[in-house]
CSV table of C-alpha atoms in Angstrom, one decimal:
chain,number,residue,atom,x,y,z
G,61,MET,CA,-39.7,3.5,14.5
G,62,GLU,CA,-41.0,5.1,11.2
G,63,ALA,CA,-38.5,7.9,11.5
G,64,GLU,CA,-35.7,5.4,12.0
G,65,ARG,CA,-36.8,3.4,9.0
G,66,LEU,CA,-36.9,6.5,6.8
G,67,LEU,CA,-33.4,7.5,8.1
G,68,THR,CA,-32.0,4.0,7.3
G,69,ALA,CA,-33.7,4.1,3.8
G,70,SER,CA,-32.3,7.6,3.1
G,71,ARG,CA,-28.7,6.5,4.2
G,72,THR,CA,-28.9,3.4,2.0
G,73,ALA,CA,-30.1,5.5,-1.0
G,74,LEU,CA,-27.1,7.9,-0.4
G,75,GLU,CA,-24.7,5.0,-0.2
G,76,MET,CA,-26.1,3.5,-3.4
G,77,SER,CA,-25.9,6.8,-5.3
G,78,ALA,CA,-22.2,7.2,-4.2
G,79,ILE,CA,-21.4,3.7,-5.3
G,80,GLU,CA,-23.2,4.2,-8.6
G,81,LYS,CA,-21.2,7.5,-9.2
G,82,ILE,CA,-17.9,5.6,-8.5
G,83,GLU,CA,-19.0,2.8,-10.8
G,84,GLU,CA,-19.6,5.4,-13.6
G,85,GLN,CA,-16.2,7.1,-12.9
G,86,PHE,CA,-14.4,3.8,-12.9
G,87,ALA,CA,-16.1,2.7,-16.1
G,88,SER,CA,-15.1,5.9,-17.8
G,89,LEU,CA,-11.3,5.4,-17.2
G,90,ARG,CA,-9.2,5.0,-20.3
G,91,ILE,CA,-5.5,4.8,-20.8
G,92,ALA,CA,-4.1,8.3,-21.1
G,93,LYS,CA,-0.3,7.5,-20.9
G,94,ARG,CA,1.9,4.4,-21.0
G,95,SER,CA,5.5,4.4,-19.9
G,96,VAL,CA,8.2,3.5,-22.4
G,97,LEU,CA,9.7,0.1,-21.7
G,98,SER,CA,13.2,0.4,-20.2
G,99,GLU,CA,16.3,-1.5,-21.5
G,100,GLU,CA,15.9,-3.8,-18.5
G,101,PRO,CA,12.2,-4.7,-18.1
G,102,ALA,CA,11.1,-5.5,-14.6
G,103,TYR,CA,7.9,-6.2,-12.6
G,104,LEU,CA,6.4,-3.0,-11.1
G,105,LEU,CA,5.8,-3.9,-7.5
G,106,ASP,CA,4.8,-0.7,-5.7
G,107,ILE,CA,3.7,2.8,-6.8
G,108,ASP,CA,3.5,6.1,-4.9
G,109,ILE,CA,2.7,9.6,-6.1
G,110,SER,CA,4.1,12.9,-4.7
G,111,GLY,CA,1.8,15.3,-2.9
G,112,SER,CA,0.3,18.3,-4.8
G,113,ALA,CA,2.9,20.9,-5.6
G,114,GLN,CA,2.6,24.5,-6.9
G,115,SER,CA,4.6,23.6,-9.9
G,116,GLU,CA,3.1,21.1,-12.3
G,117,SER,CA,6.6,20.0,-13.4
G,118,SER,CA,7.6,18.9,-9.9
G,119,ARG,CA,4.9,16.2,-9.5
G,120,PHE,CA,6.3,12.7,-9.6
G,121,VAL,CA,5.5,9.0,-9.7
G,122,ALA,CA,7.9,6.6,-8.1
G,123,VAL,CA,7.9,2.8,-8.8
G,124,SER,CA,9.6,0.0,-7.0
G,125,CYS,CA,10.9,-2.6,-9.5
G,126,SER,CA,11.9,-6.2,-9.3
G,127,ASN,CA,15.4,-5.4,-10.7
G,128,LYS,CA,16.2,-3.9,-7.3
G,129,SER,CA,15.7,-0.3,-8.4
G,130,ILE,CA,13.4,2.7,-7.9
G,131,ARG,CA,12.3,4.6,-11.0
G,132,VAL,CA,10.9,8.1,-11.0
G,133,TYR,CA,8.6,9.5,-13.7
G,134,ASN,CA,6.9,12.7,-14.5
G,135,ARG,CA,3.4,12.3,-13.0
G,136,GLU,CA,1.5,13.9,-16.0
G,137,THR,CA,3.5,12.5,-19.0
G,138,LEU,CA,5.1,9.3,-17.5
G,139,SER,CA,8.3,10.4,-19.0
G,140,PHE,CA,11.3,8.8,-17.2
G,141,LEU,CA,13.3,11.1,-14.9
G,142,ARG,CA,15.5,9.2,-12.5
G,143,GLU,CA,16.6,5.7,-11.4
G,144,TYR,CA,18.1,4.7,-8.1
G,145,SER,CA,19.5,1.4,-6.9
G,146,SER,CA,21.3,0.0,-3.9
G,147,CYS,CA,23.2,-3.0,-5.4
G,148,PRO,CA,23.8,-5.6,-4.2
G,149,GLY,CA,20.9,-4.8,-1.8
G,150,THR,CA,17.2,-5.1,-2.9
G,151,LEU,CA,14.9,-2.1,-2.5
G,152,ASN,CA,11.5,-2.8,-1.1
G,153,GLY,CA,8.6,-0.4,-1.3
G,154,VAL,CA,8.6,3.3,-2.2
G,155,ARG,CA,7.2,6.4,-0.5
G,156,PHE,CA,7.4,10.2,-1.0
G,157,ALA,CA,7.7,12.6,1.9
G,158,HIS,CA,4.5,14.4,2.6
G,159,VAL,CA,6.0,17.9,3.0
G,160,CYS,CA,8.7,17.9,0.4
G,161,ASP,CA,7.6,16.1,-2.8
G,162,SER,CA,11.1,15.8,-4.2
G,163,LEU,CA,12.2,13.3,-1.5
G,164,VAL,CA,11.6,9.6,-2.1
G,165,PHE,CA,12.3,6.8,0.3
G,166,SER,CA,12.8,3.0,0.0
G,167,ALA,CA,13.7,0.2,2.4
G,168,CYS,CA,16.8,-1.9,1.5
G,169,SER,CA,17.8,-5.5,2.3
G,170,ASP,CA,21.2,-4.2,3.4
G,171,GLY,CA,19.6,-3.0,6.6
G,172,THR,CA,19.0,0.6,5.7
G,173,VAL,CA,16.2,2.9,4.6
G,174,LYS,CA,17.4,5.4,2.0
G,175,CYS,CA,16.2,8.8,1.0
G,176,TRP,CA,17.0,10.4,-2.4
G,177,ASP,CA,16.4,14.0,-3.5
G,178,ILE,CA,15.1,14.0,-7.1
G,179,ARG,CA,16.3,17.6,-7.5
G,180,LEU,CA,19.9,16.4,-7.3
G,181,ALA,CA,21.6,14.8,-10.3
G,182,THR,CA,23.2,12.1,-8.3
G,183,GLN,CA,22.7,8.4,-7.5
G,184,LYS,CA,23.9,8.9,-3.9
G,185,ALA,CA,21.2,8.8,-1.2
G,186,ALA,CA,20.7,12.2,0.5
G,187,GLN,CA,19.9,10.4,3.8
G,188,VAL,CA,20.6,6.9,5.1
G,189,PHE,CA,18.7,5.5,8.1
G,190,SER,CA,20.8,2.6,9.3
G,191,GLY,CA,19.5,-0.4,11.2
G,192,TYR,CA,21.3,-3.1,13.2
G,193,PRO,CA,23.8,-5.5,11.6
G,194,SER,CA,21.4,-8.5,11.2
G,195,ASN,CA,18.5,-6.4,9.8
G,196,VAL,CA,17.1,-7.2,6.4
G,197,PHE,CA,14.3,-4.7,5.7
G,198,ILE,CA,11.4,-5.8,3.5
G,199,SER,CA,8.8,-3.2,4.5
G,200,PHE,CA,8.6,0.4,5.7
G,201,ASP,CA,6.5,3.6,5.9
G,202,ILE,CA,6.9,7.2,7.0
G,203,ASN,CA,4.3,8.9,9.1
G,204,CYS,CA,2.0,11.7,8.0
G,205,SER,CA,4.1,14.4,9.7
G,206,ASP,CA,7.4,13.1,8.2
G,207,LEU,CA,8.8,12.8,11.7
G,208,MET,CA,9.0,9.1,12.1
G,209,ILE,CA,10.1,6.1,9.9
G,210,CYS,CA,9.4,2.5,10.7
G,211,ALA,CA,10.8,-0.5,8.9
G,212,GLY,CA,10.0,-4.2,9.2
G,213,THR,CA,12.6,-7.0,8.9
G,214,GLU,CA,12.8,-10.5,7.7
G,215,LYS,CA,13.0,-13.2,10.4
G,216,VAL,CA,16.7,-13.9,11.1
G,217,GLU,CA,17.2,-16.9,13.3
G,218,MET,CA,14.5,-16.2,15.9
G,219,ASP,CA,14.4,-12.4,15.6
G,220,THR,CA,11.9,-10.1,13.9
G,221,PHE,CA,12.0,-6.4,14.4
G,222,LEU,CA,10.1,-3.1,13.8
G,223,VAL,CA,12.9,-0.5,13.7
G,224,PHE,CA,12.1,3.2,14.3
G,225,TRP,CA,14.0,6.4,13.3
G,226,ASP,CA,13.6,10.1,14.0
G,227,ALA,CA,13.2,11.5,10.5
G,228,ARG,CA,13.2,15.2,11.5
G,229,GLY,CA,15.5,17.2,9.2
G,230,SER,CA,15.4,14.6,6.4
G,231,THR,CA,13.3,17.1,4.4
G,232,ASP,CA,16.3,19.5,4.4
G,233,CYS,CA,18.7,17.0,2.9
G,234,ALA,CA,21.5,19.6,2.8
G,235,SER,CA,24.1,16.8,3.1
G,236,SER,CA,24.3,13.1,3.2
G,237,THR,CA,24.1,11.7,6.8
G,238,ILE,CA,23.6,8.4,8.5
G,239,ARG,CA,20.9,8.2,11.1
G,240,GLU,CA,20.9,5.6,13.9
G,241,PRO,CA,17.7,4.0,15.2
G,242,LEU,CA,15.6,5.4,18.0
G,243,GLY,CA,14.6,1.9,19.1
G,244,VAL,CA,12.9,-1.4,18.1
G,245,TYR,CA,9.8,-3.5,18.8
G,246,SER,CA,10.8,-7.2,18.9
G,247,GLU,CA,8.0,-9.1,20.8
G,248,SER,CA,4.9,-8.6,18.7
G,249,HIS,CA,5.6,-10.6,15.5
G,250,ASN,CA,7.4,-14.0,15.1
G,251,ASP,CA,7.9,-14.0,11.4
G,252,ASP,CA,8.7,-11.6,8.4
G,253,VAL,CA,7.1,-8.2,8.8
G,254,THR,CA,5.6,-7.9,5.2
G,255,LYS,CA,3.8,-4.6,5.6
G,256,ILE,CA,3.8,-1.4,7.6
G,257,CYS,CA,1.3,1.5,7.3
G,258,PHE,CA,1.1,4.6,9.5
G,259,HIS,CA,-2.3,6.2,10.2
G,260,PRO,CA,-3.3,8.8,7.5
G,261,VAL,CA,-3.8,11.7,10.1
G,262,LYS,CA,-2.6,10.5,13.5
G,263,PRO,CA,1.2,10.4,13.3
G,264,SER,CA,1.7,8.1,16.4
G,265,LEU,CA,-0.5,5.2,15.2
G,266,VAL,CA,1.0,2.5,13.0
G,267,VAL,CA,-0.2,-1.0,11.9
G,268,SER,CA,2.0,-3.9,10.9
G,269,GLY,CA,1.3,-7.1,9.1
G,270,SER,CA,3.4,-10.3,9.0
G,271,THR,CA,3.6,-13.8,7.5
G,272,ASP,CA,2.7,-15.0,11.1
G,273,GLY,CA,-0.9,-13.9,10.2
G,274,LEU,CA,-1.0,-11.1,12.9
G,275,VAL,CA,-2.0,-7.5,12.2
G,276,ASN,CA,-0.8,-5.3,15.1
G,277,VAL,CA,-1.7,-1.7,15.9
G,278,PHE,CA,0.7,0.4,17.9
G,279,ASP,CA,0.7,3.9,19.5
G,280,ILE,CA,4.3,4.7,19.4
G,281,ASN,CA,3.9,7.6,21.9
G,282,LYS,CA,3.8,5.0,24.6
G,283,ASP,CA,7.0,4.3,26.6
G,284,ASN,CA,7.4,0.6,25.7
G,285,GLU,CA,6.2,-2.1,23.3
G,286,ASP,CA,3.7,-3.7,25.6
G,287,ASP,CA,2.0,-0.4,26.3
G,288,ALA,CA,2.2,0.6,22.7
G,289,LEU,CA,0.4,-2.5,21.4
G,290,ILE,CA,-3.3,-1.4,21.1
G,291,SER,CA,-4.6,-4.4,19.4
G,292,THR,CA,-3.6,-7.7,17.8
G,293,CYS,CA,-5.9,-9.0,15.1
G,294,ASN,CA,-5.5,-12.4,13.4
G,295,SER,CA,-5.9,-13.0,9.7
G,296,ASP,CA,-4.9,-16.7,10.0
G,297,SER,CA,-2.7,-16.3,6.9
G,298,SER,CA,0.4,-14.5,5.5
G,299,VAL,CA,-0.4,-10.7,5.2
G,300,SER,CA,0.2,-9.2,1.8
G,301,PHE,CA,-1.4,-5.7,2.2
G,302,ILE,CA,-2.7,-3.5,5.1
G,303,GLY,CA,-4.5,-0.2,5.3
G,304,TRP,CA,-6.8,2.1,7.3
G,305,SER,CA,-10.4,2.9,6.5
G,306,GLY,CA,-13.6,4.4,8.0
G,307,LYS,CA,-14.8,8.0,8.5
G,308,ASP,CA,-12.2,8.6,11.2
G,309,TYR,CA,-9.8,5.9,10.0
G,310,GLU,CA,-10.7,3.8,13.0
G,311,GLN,CA,-10.8,0.6,10.9
G,312,ILE,CA,-8.0,-1.6,9.6
G,313,TYR,CA,-8.0,-4.2,6.9
G,314,CYS,CA,-5.6,-6.7,5.3
G,315,THR,CA,-5.4,-8.9,2.3
G,316,THR,CA,-3.4,-12.2,2.4
G,317,HIS,CA,-1.1,-14.0,0.1
G,318,ASP,CA,-3.7,-16.7,-0.5
G,319,GLU,CA,-6.3,-14.0,-1.5
G,320,GLY,CA,-8.1,-13.7,1.8
G,321,PHE,CA,-9.5,-10.5,3.2
G,322,CYS,CA,-10.0,-9.3,6.8
G,323,TRP,CA,-11.6,-6.1,8.1
G,324,TRP,CA,-11.7,-4.9,11.7
G,325,ASP,CA,-13.3,-1.9,13.5
G,326,LEU,CA,-11.0,-0.6,16.3
G,327,ALA,CA,-13.7,1.7,17.6
G,328,GLN,CA,-15.3,-1.5,19.1
G,329,LEU,CA,-12.2,-2.4,21.2
G,330,ASP,CA,-13.6,-1.0,24.4
G,331,THR,CA,-17.2,-2.3,23.8
G,332,GLU,CA,-18.8,-5.7,23.9
G,333,GLU,CA,-19.3,-5.6,20.2
G,334,PRO,CA,-17.1,-7.8,17.9
G,335,ILE,CA,-14.4,-5.9,16.1
G,336,MET,CA,-14.5,-8.2,13.0
G,337,LEU,CA,-16.5,-6.5,10.3
G,338,LEU,CA,-15.8,-9.1,7.6
G,339,ARG,CA,-13.6,-12.1,6.9
G,340,VAL,CA,-13.4,-13.6,3.4
G,341,LEU,CA,-11.3,-16.8,3.2
G,342,ASP,CA,-10.8,-16.6,-0.5
G,343,ALA,CA,-12.0,-13.5,-2.5
G,344,ARG,CA,-11.7,-15.5,-5.8
G,345,ASP,CA,-14.7,-17.5,-4.7
G,346,ALA,CA,-16.5,-14.7,-3.0
G,347,VAL,CA,-16.7,-12.1,-5.8
G,348,CYS,CA,-19.2,-12.9,-8.6
G,349,ILE,CA,-17.9,-11.7,-12.0
G,350,GLU,CA,-20.2,-12.4,-15.0
G,351,ASN,CA,-18.2,-13.8,-17.9
G,352,GLY,CA,-15.0,-13.3,-16.0
G,353,SER,CA,-13.0,-14.3,-13.0
G,354,LEU,CA,-10.8,-12.9,-10.1
G,355,HIS,CA,-7.3,-14.4,-9.9
G,356,TYR,CA,-5.8,-12.3,-7.2
G,357,LEU,CA,-6.0,-9.2,-4.9
G,358,VAL,CA,-3.5,-6.3,-5.3
G,359,GLY,CA,-4.6,-4.2,-2.3
G,360,GLY,CA,-7.1,-1.7,-1.1
G,361,THR,CA,-8.0,2.0,-0.9
G,362,TYR,CA,-10.5,4.0,1.2
G,363,HIS,CA,-12.8,6.5,-0.6
G,364,GLU,CA,-13.5,9.3,1.9
G,365,LYS,CA,-16.4,11.0,0.1
G,366,ALA,CA,-18.3,7.7,-0.5
G,367,ASP,CA,-17.2,6.4,3.0
G,368,ARG,CA,-16.4,3.1,1.3
G,369,LEU,CA,-13.5,0.7,1.2
G,370,PHE,CA,-12.5,-0.8,-2.2
G,371,LEU,CA,-10.2,-3.5,-3.2
G,372,ILE,CA,-8.2,-3.7,-6.4
G,373,GLY,CA,-7.9,-7.2,-8.0
G,374,GLY,CA,-7.3,-8.6,-11.4
G,375,THR,CA,-6.6,-11.5,-13.8
G,376,ALA,CA,-3.4,-13.1,-15.1
G,377,THR,CA,-4.1,-11.5,-18.5
G,378,GLY,CA,-4.1,-8.0,-17.0
G,379,ASP,CA,-7.7,-7.0,-16.4
G,380,VAL,CA,-8.2,-4.7,-13.4
G,381,HIS,CA,-11.2,-5.3,-11.1
G,382,LEU,CA,-12.6,-2.7,-8.6
G,383,ILE,CA,-14.3,-4.4,-5.7
G,384,SER,CA,-16.6,-2.8,-3.1
G,385,CYS,CA,-16.4,-3.9,0.6
G,386,SER,CA,-19.4,-3.9,3.0
G,387,ALA,CA,-20.3,-5.9,6.1
G,388,ALA,CA,-22.5,-8.1,3.7
G,389,GLY,CA,-19.5,-9.1,1.6
G,390,LEU,CA,-17.5,-8.2,-1.5
G,391,SER,CA,-19.1,-7.1,-4.8
G,392,LEU,CA,-17.7,-6.2,-8.2
G,393,VAL,CA,-18.0,-2.5,-9.1
G,394,GLY,CA,-16.3,-2.6,-12.5
G,395,THR,CA,-13.5,-3.9,-14.7
G,396,LEU,CA,-10.8,-2.2,-16.8
G,397,PRO,CA,-9.8,-4.6,-19.6
G,398,GLY,CA,-7.1,-4.3,-22.3
G,399,GLY,CA,-4.5,-2.3,-20.4
G,400,HIS,CA,-2.0,-4.8,-19.2
G,401,SER,CA,-1.0,-8.1,-20.7
G,402,ALA,CA,0.0,-9.8,-17.5
G,403,THR,CA,-0.6,-9.8,-13.7
G,404,VAL,CA,-1.1,-6.3,-12.2
G,405,ARG,CA,1.2,-6.0,-9.1
G,406,SER,CA,0.7,-2.4,-8.0
G,407,PHE,CA,-1.7,0.6,-8.2
G,408,CYS,CA,-2.3,4.1,-6.9
G,409,TRP,CA,-5.8,5.6,-7.2
G,410,ASN,CA,-5.8,9.4,-7.0
G,411,LEU,CA,-9.4,10.1,-5.9
G,412,ALA,CA,-9.0,13.9,-6.1
G,413,GLU,CA,-8.1,13.7,-9.8
G,414,GLU,CA,-10.1,10.6,-10.5
G,415,SER,CA,-7.0,9.0,-12.0
G,416,LEU,CA,-5.5,5.6,-11.6
G,417,LEU,CA,-1.9,4.3,-12.0
G,418,THR,CA,-1.3,0.6,-12.4
G,419,GLY,CA,1.9,-1.4,-12.8
G,420,GLY,CA,2.3,-5.0,-13.8
G,421,GLU,CA,4.5,-8.0,-14.6
G,422,ASP,CA,4.4,-6.8,-18.3
G,423,ALA,CA,6.8,-4.0,-17.1
G,424,GLN,CA,4.1,-1.4,-18.0
G,425,LEU,CA,3.2,1.7,-16.0
G,426,LEU,CA,-0.2,2.9,-17.1
G,427,LEU,CA,-2.0,6.2,-16.3
G,428,TRP,CA,-5.8,6.0,-16.6
G,429,ARG,CA,-8.0,9.1,-16.8
G,430,PRO,CA,-11.8,9.6,-17.4
G,431,GLY,CA,-12.5,9.6,-21.1
G,432,ALA,CA,-8.8,9.7,-22.1
G,433,VAL,CA,-7.5,8.9,-25.6
G,434,GLU,CA,-4.1,7.2,-25.6
G,435,ARG,CA,-1.8,9.0,-28.0
G,436,SER,CA,1.3,6.8,-27.3
G,437,LEU,CA,2.1,4.2,-29.9
G,438,ALA,CA,3.8,2.0,-27.2
G,439,LYS,CA,2.8,-1.6,-27.9
G,440,LYS,CA,1.4,-3.9,-25.2
G,441,MET,CA,3.8,-6.7,-24.6
G,442,SER,CA,3.3,-10.0,-22.8
G,443,MET,CA,6.5,-10.4,-20.9
G,444,LYS,CA,6.9,-13.2,-18.4
G,445,ILE,CA,10.2,-12.0,-17.0
G,446,ALA,CA,12.0,-13.6,-14.0
G,447,SER,CA,11.5,-11.4,-11.0
G,448,SER,CA,14.4,-10.9,-8.5
G,449,VAL,CA,11.8,-10.5,-5.8
G,450,GLN,CA,9.8,-13.6,-5.0
G,451,LYS,CA,6.3,-13.3,-3.6
G,452,ARG,CA,6.2,-14.7,-0.2
G,453,VAL,CA,3.4,-17.2,0.2
G,454,ARG,CA,2.9,-19.1,3.4
G,455,VAL,CA,-0.5,-20.6,4.1
G,456,HIS,CA,-1.1,-21.4,7.8
G,457,ASN,CA,-2.8,-24.7,8.5
G,458,SER,CA,-3.6,-23.9,12.1
G,459,PRO,CA,-5.1,-20.7,13.5
G,460,LEU,CA,-2.9,-18.4,15.5
G,461,LYS,CA,-4.1,-17.1,18.8
G,462,SER,CA,-4.7,-13.4,19.2
G,463,ARG,CA,-3.1,-11.7,22.1
G,464,LYS,CA,-5.9,-9.2,22.4
G,465,LYS,CA,-9.5,-8.7,21.3
């Protein structure tokens, strides 16, 4: 008993020291670069960074914007490089390929997923992954091996789909081609599929979230949708963000459009233990912020070294909050004030470089680094601009039944 008590105390001390270190790192972040405002300002809705490359000049940041475009910037200087659009279609989300860091993908409301090669001085997509005629894609992801793409649709009449493509060869991009789907899942959601996220290291596992409140986990190696569905978890509200966490990434979590948070442990699926680690109905009430407040959640990220899940939230005036998640609840780690002048809509935390990218409704893309000094004279502007992409908010009054544990 004594040995067990000492082991628990030691583990707790290590966790505390890891959290304290992250708290110090977060508190040291300062604005290093600020992107120059474009002629057509837009909300910055999603951010992704390319994988590490041998050449510093070939490292990129891509941003999905509310004016239906994707913008690409130099990752170190935030200087503008490329802009892609798919008018009249709306582009939703942005992802780089894992193997070739010059390839950037986005889902389009015209029923396609498009891939552009930043090395080419052309607006034309290098690859087009075509869906079915009624498909309107609002979410997507590409798996860790770059072999599979999955996109989620809006509900059209009674139909909602997860559509899959074989992405092999897309990293070559020698010529523009159109790819047809491998197949679809059509029975597991009954409303808009708002988010899709492949497992970080297991290419056959994917999680999807929807306005129907369900968060579904699939193993796409299985022969059919029923067999592929590993678990259905219920958030009881419209899902705004999903992700993987835990030492072996055996946990999933989601945030909701009414600022809720749910966290499940899939390792407990075959046990008698409950899989729910934490449910927070409204993070705005659950997180205590001295002399401040939490207005919304942006999303989450898992810190491998600290073995800790964190959420990013903020205020309507642009403050950025880092929030720690544990089975006991949510707690504030730190706040970055003074960067944005309006709601923060997107972020990308590079744990290896201890840098943070944030994008907001003020049309600003900010790069934060420890101890940085901003040299740019770009002026912070408060810009309440009309977004062409409306945030989907649907609060469910009655709980939805989960199909599985």
